[in-house]
PDB file of C-alpha atoms and ligand atoms in Angstrom:
ATOM      1  CA  MET A   2      85.882  92.571 122.207  1.00  0.00           C
ATOM      2  CA  SER A   3      88.586  92.563 124.980  1.00  0.00           C
ATOM      3  CA  ASP A   4      92.166  91.068 123.974  1.00  0.00           C
ATOM      4  CA  THR A   5      91.877  88.583 126.785  1.00  0.00           C
ATOM      5  CA  THR A   6      88.779  87.228 125.502  1.00  0.00           C
ATOM      6  CA  VAL A   7      90.046  86.709 121.968  1.00  0.00           C
ATOM      7  CA  ARG A   8      93.427  85.272 123.137  1.00  0.00           C
ATOM      8  CA  SER A   9      91.545  82.727 125.347  1.00  0.00           C
ATOM      9  CA  ALA A  10      89.153  81.727 122.445  1.00  0.00           C
ATOM     10  CA  TYR A  11      91.958  81.174 120.025  1.00  0.00           C
ATOM     11  CA  SER A  12      94.475  79.585 122.527  1.00  0.00           C
ATOM     12  CA  ALA A  13      91.560  76.948 123.243  1.00  0.00           C
ATOM     13  CA  ILE A  14      91.437  75.845 119.477  1.00  0.00           C
ATOM     14  CA  HIS A  15      94.925  76.736 118.334  1.00  0.00           C
ATOM     15  CA  GLU A  16      95.730  72.989 117.172  1.00  0.00           C
ATOM     16  CA  LEU A  17      92.619  72.686 115.082  1.00  0.00           C
ATOM     17  CA  TYR A  18      93.148  76.192 113.618  1.00  0.00           C
ATOM     18  CA  ILE A  19      96.671  75.316 112.678  1.00  0.00           C
ATOM     19  CA  ASP A  20      95.552  72.042 110.932  1.00  0.00           C
ATOM     20  CA  LEU A  21      92.899  73.677 109.238  1.00  0.00           C
ATOM     21  CA  PHE A  22      94.448  76.944 108.069  1.00  0.00           C
ATOM     22  CA  GLY A  23      98.009  77.021 109.070  1.00  0.00           C
ATOM     23  CA  SER A  24      99.807  76.505 105.730  1.00  0.00           C
ATOM     24  CA  PRO A  25     100.634  78.781 102.878  1.00  0.00           C
ATOM     25  CA  THR A  26      98.940  76.160 100.515  1.00  0.00           C
ATOM     26  CA  ASP A  27      95.685  76.925 102.391  1.00  0.00           C
ATOM     27  CA  ILE A  28      95.619  80.481 100.968  1.00  0.00           C
ATOM     28  CA  ASP A  29      93.715  81.049  97.832  1.00  0.00           C
ATOM     29  CA  PRO A  30      95.972  82.099  95.090  1.00  0.00           C
ATOM     30  CA  GLU A  31      93.744  84.928  94.088  1.00  0.00           C
ATOM     31  CA  ASP A  32      94.174  86.114  97.680  1.00  0.00           C
ATOM     32  CA  THR A  33      97.977  85.864  97.585  1.00  0.00           C
ATOM     33  CA  ALA A  34      98.026  87.761  94.304  1.00  0.00           C
ATOM     34  CA  PHE A  35      95.874  90.532  95.680  1.00  0.00           C
ATOM     35  CA  VAL A  36      98.052  90.931  98.784  1.00  0.00           C
ATOM     36  CA  LEU A  37     101.194  90.870  96.846  1.00  0.00           C
ATOM     37  CA  ARG A  38      99.986  93.214  94.179  1.00  0.00           C
ATOM     38  CA  HIS A  39      99.653  95.918  97.131  1.00  0.00           C
ATOM     39  CA  LEU A  40     102.122  95.039  99.640  1.00  0.00           C
ATOM     40  CA  THR A  41     105.384  95.689  97.806  1.00  0.00           C
ATOM     41  CA  GLU A  42     107.507  97.794 100.181  1.00  0.00           C
ATOM     42  CA  GLY A  43     108.757  96.608 103.574  1.00  0.00           C
ATOM     43  CA  PRO A  44     108.830  96.620 106.193  1.00  0.00           C
ATOM     44  CA  VAL A  45     105.622  94.819 106.418  1.00  0.00           C
ATOM     45  CA  LEU A  46     103.594  93.866 109.500  1.00  0.00           C
ATOM     46  CA  ASP A  47     101.234  90.849 109.351  1.00  0.00           C
ATOM     47  CA  LEU A  48      98.967  91.998 112.161  1.00  0.00           C
ATOM     48  CA  GLY A  49      97.001  88.994 113.798  1.00  0.00           C
ATOM     49  CA  CYS A  50      99.260  86.531 111.819  1.00  0.00           C
ATOM     50  CA  GLY A  51      97.854  83.613 113.571  1.00  0.00           C
ATOM     51  CA  PRO A  52      99.968  80.510 112.530  1.00  0.00           C
ATOM     52  CA  GLY A  53     102.189  82.727 110.389  1.00  0.00           C
ATOM     53  CA  HIS A  54     101.401  81.385 106.933  1.00  0.00           C
ATOM     54  CA  PHE A  55     100.714  84.659 105.236  1.00  0.00           C
ATOM     55  CA  THR A  56     103.768  86.136 107.032  1.00  0.00           C
ATOM     56  CA  GLN A  57     105.723  83.200 105.171  1.00  0.00           C
ATOM     57  CA  VAL A  58     104.176  84.201 101.883  1.00  0.00           C
ATOM     58  CA  LEU A  59     105.211  87.832 102.392  1.00  0.00           C
ATOM     59  CA  HIS A  60     108.704  86.761 103.376  1.00  0.00           C
ATOM     60  CA  ALA A  61     109.067  84.352 100.289  1.00  0.00           C
ATOM     61  CA  ALA A  62     108.073  87.371  98.166  1.00  0.00           C
ATOM     62  CA  GLY A  63     111.267  89.135  99.304  1.00  0.00           C
ATOM     63  CA  LEU A  64     109.558  91.541 101.913  1.00  0.00           C
ATOM     64  CA  ALA A  65     110.874  92.271 105.337  1.00  0.00           C
ATOM     65  CA  ALA A  66     107.997  90.797 107.225  1.00  0.00           C
ATOM     66  CA  THR A  67     107.103  90.414 110.779  1.00  0.00           C
ATOM     67  CA  GLY A  68     104.246  88.572 112.312  1.00  0.00           C
ATOM     68  CA  ILE A  69     102.355  89.705 115.410  1.00  0.00           C
ATOM     69  CA  ASP A  70      99.693  87.941 117.267  1.00  0.00           C
ATOM     70  CA  LEU A  71      98.098  87.837 120.692  1.00  0.00           C
ATOM     71  CA  VAL A  72      98.262  84.046 120.979  1.00  0.00           C
ATOM     72  CA  PRO A  73     101.317  82.629 122.368  1.00  0.00           C
ATOM     73  CA  GLU A  74     100.614  79.230 120.831  1.00  0.00           C
ATOM     74  CA  PHE A  75     100.301  80.672 117.505  1.00  0.00           C
ATOM     75  CA  VAL A  76     103.560  82.602 117.655  1.00  0.00           C
ATOM     76  CA  ALA A  77     105.417  79.583 119.114  1.00  0.00           C
ATOM     77  CA  HIS A  78     104.286  77.511 116.111  1.00  0.00           C
ATOM     78  CA  ALA A  79     105.211  80.267 113.672  1.00  0.00           C
ATOM     79  CA  ARG A  80     108.747  80.744 115.153  1.00  0.00           C
ATOM     80  CA  SER A  81     109.444  76.993 114.863  1.00  0.00           C
ATOM     81  CA  ARG A  82     108.042  76.713 111.369  1.00  0.00           C
ATOM     82  CA  TYR A  83     109.539  79.756 109.903  1.00  0.00           C
ATOM     83  CA  PRO A  84     112.669  80.274 111.937  1.00  0.00           C
ATOM     84  CA  ASP A  85     113.875  83.136 109.464  1.00  0.00           C
ATOM     85  CA  ILE A  86     111.007  85.265 110.159  1.00  0.00           C
ATOM     86  CA  PRO A  87     110.533  87.364 113.340  1.00  0.00           C
ATOM     87  CA  PHE A  88     107.270  86.819 115.204  1.00  0.00           C
ATOM     88  CA  ARG A  89     106.099  88.416 118.482  1.00  0.00           C
ATOM     89  CA  VAL A  90     103.025  88.289 121.056  1.00  0.00           C
ATOM     90  CA  ASP A  91     101.791  91.646 120.867  1.00  0.00           C
ATOM     91  CA  SER A  92      98.340  93.291 120.429  1.00  0.00           C
ATOM     92  CA  LEU A  93      97.857  95.073 117.175  1.00  0.00           C
ATOM     93  CA  ARG A  94      95.924  97.877 118.950  1.00  0.00           C
ATOM     94  CA  THR A  95      99.303  99.664 119.859  1.00  0.00           C
ATOM     95  CA  LEU A  96     102.051  99.022 117.480  1.00  0.00           C
ATOM     96  CA  ASP A  97     105.618  99.108 118.552  1.00  0.00           C
ATOM     97  CA  ALA A  98     106.898 101.044 115.537  1.00  0.00           C
ATOM     98  CA  PRO A  99     107.830 104.840 115.135  1.00  0.00           C
ATOM     99  CA  SER A 100     105.466 106.879 113.128  1.00  0.00           C
ATOM    100  CA  GLU A 101     105.757 106.962 109.294  1.00  0.00           C
ATOM    101  CA  THR A 102     108.143 103.874 109.171  1.00  0.00           C
ATOM    102  CA  ILE A 103     106.155 100.844 107.782  1.00  0.00           C
ATOM    103  CA  GLY A 104     105.760 100.176 104.185  1.00  0.00           C
ATOM    104  CA  GLY A 105     102.816  97.614 104.491  1.00  0.00           C
ATOM    105  CA  LEU A 106     100.261  96.317 106.828  1.00  0.00           C
ATOM    106  CA  LEU A 107      98.340  93.139 106.444  1.00  0.00           C
ATOM    107  CA  ALA A 108      95.018  92.541 108.680  1.00  0.00           C
ATOM    108  CA  TRP A 109      93.909  89.235 107.127  1.00  0.00           C
ATOM    109  CA  PHE A 110      90.646  88.367 108.976  1.00  0.00           C
ATOM    110  CA  SER A 111      92.256  89.832 112.285  1.00  0.00           C
ATOM    111  CA  LEU A 112      89.761  92.848 112.744  1.00  0.00           C
ATOM    112  CA  ILE A 113      86.638  90.643 112.674  1.00  0.00           C
ATOM    113  CA  HIS A 114      86.348  90.425 116.425  1.00  0.00           C
ATOM    114  CA  PHE A 115      86.593  94.067 116.982  1.00  0.00           C
ATOM    115  CA  THR A 116      83.177  96.102 117.537  1.00  0.00           C
ATOM    116  CA  PRO A 117      82.551  98.843 115.108  1.00  0.00           C
ATOM    117  CA  ALA A 118      83.037 101.320 118.055  1.00  0.00           C
ATOM    118  CA  GLU A 119      86.599  99.913 118.531  1.00  0.00           C
ATOM    119  CA  LEU A 120      87.848 100.150 114.762  1.00  0.00           C
ATOM    120  CA  PRO A 121      88.543 104.006 114.384  1.00  0.00           C
ATOM    121  CA  GLU A 122      91.140 103.938 117.085  1.00  0.00           C
ATOM    122  CA  ILE A 123      92.810 100.797 115.526  1.00  0.00           C
ATOM    123  CA  LEU A 124      92.755 102.334 112.101  1.00  0.00           C
ATOM    124  CA  SER A 125      94.331 105.637 113.384  1.00  0.00           C
ATOM    125  CA  GLU A 126      97.048 103.526 114.849  1.00  0.00           C
ATOM    126  CA  PHE A 127      97.592 101.841 111.550  1.00  0.00           C
ATOM    127  CA  HIS A 128      97.604 105.200 109.877  1.00  0.00           C
ATOM    128  CA  ARG A 129     100.263 106.459 112.406  1.00  0.00           C
ATOM    129  CA  VAL A 130     102.831 103.783 111.556  1.00  0.00           C
ATOM    130  CA  LEU A 131     102.434 103.623 107.788  1.00  0.00           C
ATOM    131  CA  ALA A 132     104.970 105.739 105.698  1.00  0.00           C
ATOM    132  CA  PRO A 133     103.291 108.261 103.141  1.00  0.00           C
ATOM    133  CA  GLY A 134     102.056 105.958 100.234  1.00  0.00           C
ATOM    134  CA  GLY A 135     102.270 102.835 102.582  1.00  0.00           C
ATOM    135  CA  ARG A 136      99.429 100.120 102.173  1.00  0.00           C
ATOM    136  CA  LEU A 137      97.011  98.298 104.197  1.00  0.00           C
ATOM    137  CA  VAL A 138      95.247  95.238 103.095  1.00  0.00           C
ATOM    138  CA  LEU A 139      92.323  93.845 104.949  1.00  0.00           C
ATOM    139  CA  GLY A 140      90.490  90.473 104.567  1.00  0.00           C
ATOM    140  CA  PHE A 141      87.094  90.348 106.205  1.00  0.00           C
ATOM    141  CA  PHE A 142      83.765  88.785 106.242  1.00  0.00           C
ATOM    142  CA  ASP A 143      81.291  90.835 104.100  1.00  0.00           C
ATOM    143  CA  SER A 144      77.525  91.601 104.174  1.00  0.00           C
ATOM    144  CA  ASP A 145      75.117  93.187 101.866  1.00  0.00           C
ATOM    145  CA  GLU A 146      73.388  95.900 103.997  1.00  0.00           C
ATOM    146  CA  GLN A 147      74.704  96.469 107.349  1.00  0.00           C
ATOM    147  CA  VAL A 148      77.388  95.547 109.775  1.00  0.00           C
ATOM    148  CA  GLU A 149      76.226  92.427 111.527  1.00  0.00           C
ATOM    149  CA  VAL A 150      77.604  90.497 114.581  1.00  0.00           C
ATOM    150  CA  PHE A 151      77.407  86.653 114.007  1.00  0.00           C
ATOM    151  CA  PRO A 152      78.548  83.624 115.949  1.00  0.00           C
ATOM    152  CA  HIS A 153      82.071  82.838 114.574  1.00  0.00           C
ATOM    153  CA  LYS A 154      83.132  79.327 115.413  1.00  0.00           C
ATOM    154  CA  VAL A 155      86.046  80.897 117.631  1.00  0.00           C
ATOM    155  CA  THR A 156      84.154  83.756 119.235  1.00  0.00           C
ATOM    156  CA  ASP A 157      81.725  86.414 117.902  1.00  0.00           C
ATOM    157  CA  ALA A 158      82.656  88.322 114.776  1.00  0.00           C
ATOM    158  CA  TYR A 159      81.469  91.118 112.665  1.00  0.00           C
ATOM    159  CA  ARG A 160      80.672  91.192 108.960  1.00  0.00           C
ATOM    160  CA  TRP A 161      80.750  94.486 107.110  1.00  0.00           C
ATOM    161  CA  PRO A 162      79.374  95.893 103.973  1.00  0.00           C
ATOM    162  CA  VAL A 163      82.569  96.608 101.779  1.00  0.00           C
ATOM    163  CA  GLU A 164      81.300 100.247 101.190  1.00  0.00           C
ATOM    164  CA  ALA A 165      80.944 100.871 105.058  1.00  0.00           C
ATOM    165  CA  LEU A 166      84.413  99.600 105.944  1.00  0.00           C
ATOM    166  CA  SER A 167      85.856 101.503 103.139  1.00  0.00           C
ATOM    167  CA  GLU A 168      84.220 104.755 104.314  1.00  0.00           C
ATOM    168  CA  LEU A 169      85.603 104.071 107.791  1.00  0.00           C
ATOM    169  CA  LEU A 170      88.939 103.621 106.264  1.00  0.00           C
ATOM    170  CA  GLY A 171      88.411 107.108 104.392  1.00  0.00           C
ATOM    171  CA  ALA A 172      87.578 108.779 107.667  1.00  0.00           C
ATOM    172  CA  ALA A 173      90.918 107.346 109.078  1.00  0.00           C
ATOM    173  CA  GLY A 174      92.878 109.051 106.307  1.00  0.00           C
ATOM    174  CA  PHE A 175      93.146 106.180 103.709  1.00  0.00           C
ATOM    175  CA  THR A 176      92.276 106.168  99.956  1.00  0.00           C
ATOM    176  CA  GLU A 177      90.838 102.954  98.518  1.00  0.00           C
ATOM    177  CA  LEU A 178      92.859 101.397  95.809  1.00  0.00           C
ATOM    178  CA  GLU A 179      91.074  98.095  95.138  1.00  0.00           C
ATOM    179  CA  ARG A 180      88.327  95.949  96.410  1.00  0.00           C
ATOM    180  CA  SER A 181      87.226  92.425  95.516  1.00  0.00           C
ATOM    181  CA  ARG A 182      84.200  90.377  96.846  1.00  0.00           C
ATOM    182  CA  ARG A 183      84.619  86.575  97.027  1.00  0.00           C
ATOM    183  CA  PRO A 184      81.647  84.412  96.010  1.00  0.00           C
ATOM    184  CA  ARG A 185      80.469  81.814  98.449  1.00  0.00           C
ATOM    185  CA  VAL A 186      82.280  78.333  97.843  1.00  0.00           C
ATOM    186  CA  GLY A 187      80.412  75.397  99.545  1.00  0.00           C
ATOM    187  CA  ASP A 188      79.737  76.294 103.199  1.00  0.00           C
ATOM    188  CA  ALA A 189      82.374  78.946 103.492  1.00  0.00           C
ATOM    189  CA  ARG A 190      81.086  82.559 104.167  1.00  0.00           C
ATOM    190  CA  THR A 191      81.458  85.133 101.720  1.00  0.00           C
ATOM    191  CA  TYR A 192      84.302  87.515 102.187  1.00  0.00           C
ATOM    192  CA  ALA A 193      86.057  90.538 100.694  1.00  0.00           C
ATOM    193  CA  VAL A 194      89.459  92.035 100.412  1.00  0.00           C
ATOM    194  CA  LEU A 195      90.237  95.752 100.474  1.00  0.00           C
ATOM    195  CA  ALA A 196      93.540  97.588  99.764  1.00  0.00           C
ATOM    196  CA  VAL A 197      93.848 101.173 100.787  1.00  0.00           C
ATOM    197  CA  GLU A 198      96.879 103.721 100.863  1.00  0.00           C
ATOM    198  CA  ARG A 199      97.959 106.246 103.343  1.00  0.00           C
ATOM    199  CA  GLY A 200      98.081 109.488 101.418  1.00  0.00           C
ATOM    200  CA  ARG A 201     101.462 111.135 100.586  1.00  0.00           C
ATOM    201  CA  GLU A 202     100.556 114.459 102.129  1.00  0.00           C
TER     202      GLU A 202
HETATM  203  C1  SAM B 326      90.624  84.759 112.132  1.00  0.00           C
HETATM  204  S1  SAM B 326      92.064  84.646 112.758  1.00  0.00           S
HETATM  205  C2  SAM B 326      93.327  85.049 111.363  1.00  0.00           C
HETATM  206  C3  SAM B 326      94.525  84.470 111.564  1.00  0.00           C
HETATM  207  C4  SAM B 326      95.535  84.840 110.256  1.00  0.00           C
HETATM  208  N1  SAM B 326      95.576  86.181 109.811  1.00  0.00           N
HETATM  209  C5  SAM B 326      94.974  83.811 109.270  1.00  0.00           C
HETATM  210  O1  SAM B 326      94.763  84.384 108.070  1.00  0.00           O
HETATM  211  O2  SAM B 326      94.688  82.619 109.523  1.00  0.00           O
HETATM  212  C6  SAM B 326      92.247  86.209 113.663  1.00  0.00           C
HETATM  213  C7  SAM B 326      93.717  86.413 114.298  1.00  0.00           C
HETATM  214  O3  SAM B 326      93.737  87.653 114.937  1.00  0.00           O
HETATM  215  C8  SAM B 326      94.407  87.668 116.125  1.00  0.00           C
HETATM  216  N2  SAM B 326      94.057  88.817 116.925  1.00  0.00           N
HETATM  217  C9  SAM B 326      92.692  89.224 117.250  1.00  0.00           C
HETATM  218  N3  SAM B 326      92.820  90.419 118.011  1.00  0.00           N
HETATM  219  C10 SAM B 326      94.105  90.617 117.827  1.00  0.00           C
HETATM  220  C11 SAM B 326      94.969  91.788 118.738  1.00  0.00           C
HETATM  221  N4  SAM B 326      94.238  92.729 119.334  1.00  0.00           N
HETATM  222  N5  SAM B 326      96.156  91.687 118.495  1.00  0.00           N
HETATM  223  C12 SAM B 326      96.809  90.719 117.641  1.00  0.00           C
HETATM  224  N6  SAM B 326      96.239  89.825 117.179  1.00  0.00           N
HETATM  225  C13 SAM B 326      94.879  89.696 117.322  1.00  0.00           C
HETATM  226  C14 SAM B 326      93.941  86.269 116.702  1.00  0.00           C
HETATM  227  O4  SAM B 326      94.830  85.894 117.705  1.00  0.00           O
HETATM  228  C15 SAM B 326      93.984  85.502 115.606  1.00  0.00           C
HETATM  229  O5  SAM B 326      95.148  84.903 115.388  1.00  0.00           O
END
């Protein structure tokens, strides 16, 4: 899906999104623990940071974190709420960072709108910027059998079997370190979390 489509869709609902999800206390403590177990070396980029709440969690853990998002309203909110953290409006498709300089990447539900065909190029860009041994953590909606598009409230999104996404990450040069599938709570969709490492070759 194009960046323009995604930006317009989130811009249109940014206030509601910030109200519902925009605080560090809205993050499940198990997810915080998972992310901080793997992202231990900076600099860290929070790719598709939305309102910046996970960027704040990374910053509070002592990491040099930067938040990047397509949506100017999210970045303006994040800058005003967390003035000590750098945020910028940019696309995660092309990262403004030299090769092998980044300690960790977080893509927390920010790859959900990309078609399966778009992901290899994006993962290759993530691989390029990560230092050897650098880690990537992803949160995403999961499915049991196949990659499926579904009508996400903001705009169409994809759910992935964990194994299929892990294989795609493997093809991009990453090694899986940990996975976790989250059970359904109330009406919430099931989701999964994956941590992978760029090899030290
Ligand atoms: C489901 S929201 C998740 C936001 C945040 N990570 C969170 O946990 O609340 C998806 C985010 O990814 C961002 N996003 C999607 N495609 C992007 C791209 N190409 N570059 C940068 N951000 C992108 C959207 O603007 C949106 O803020």
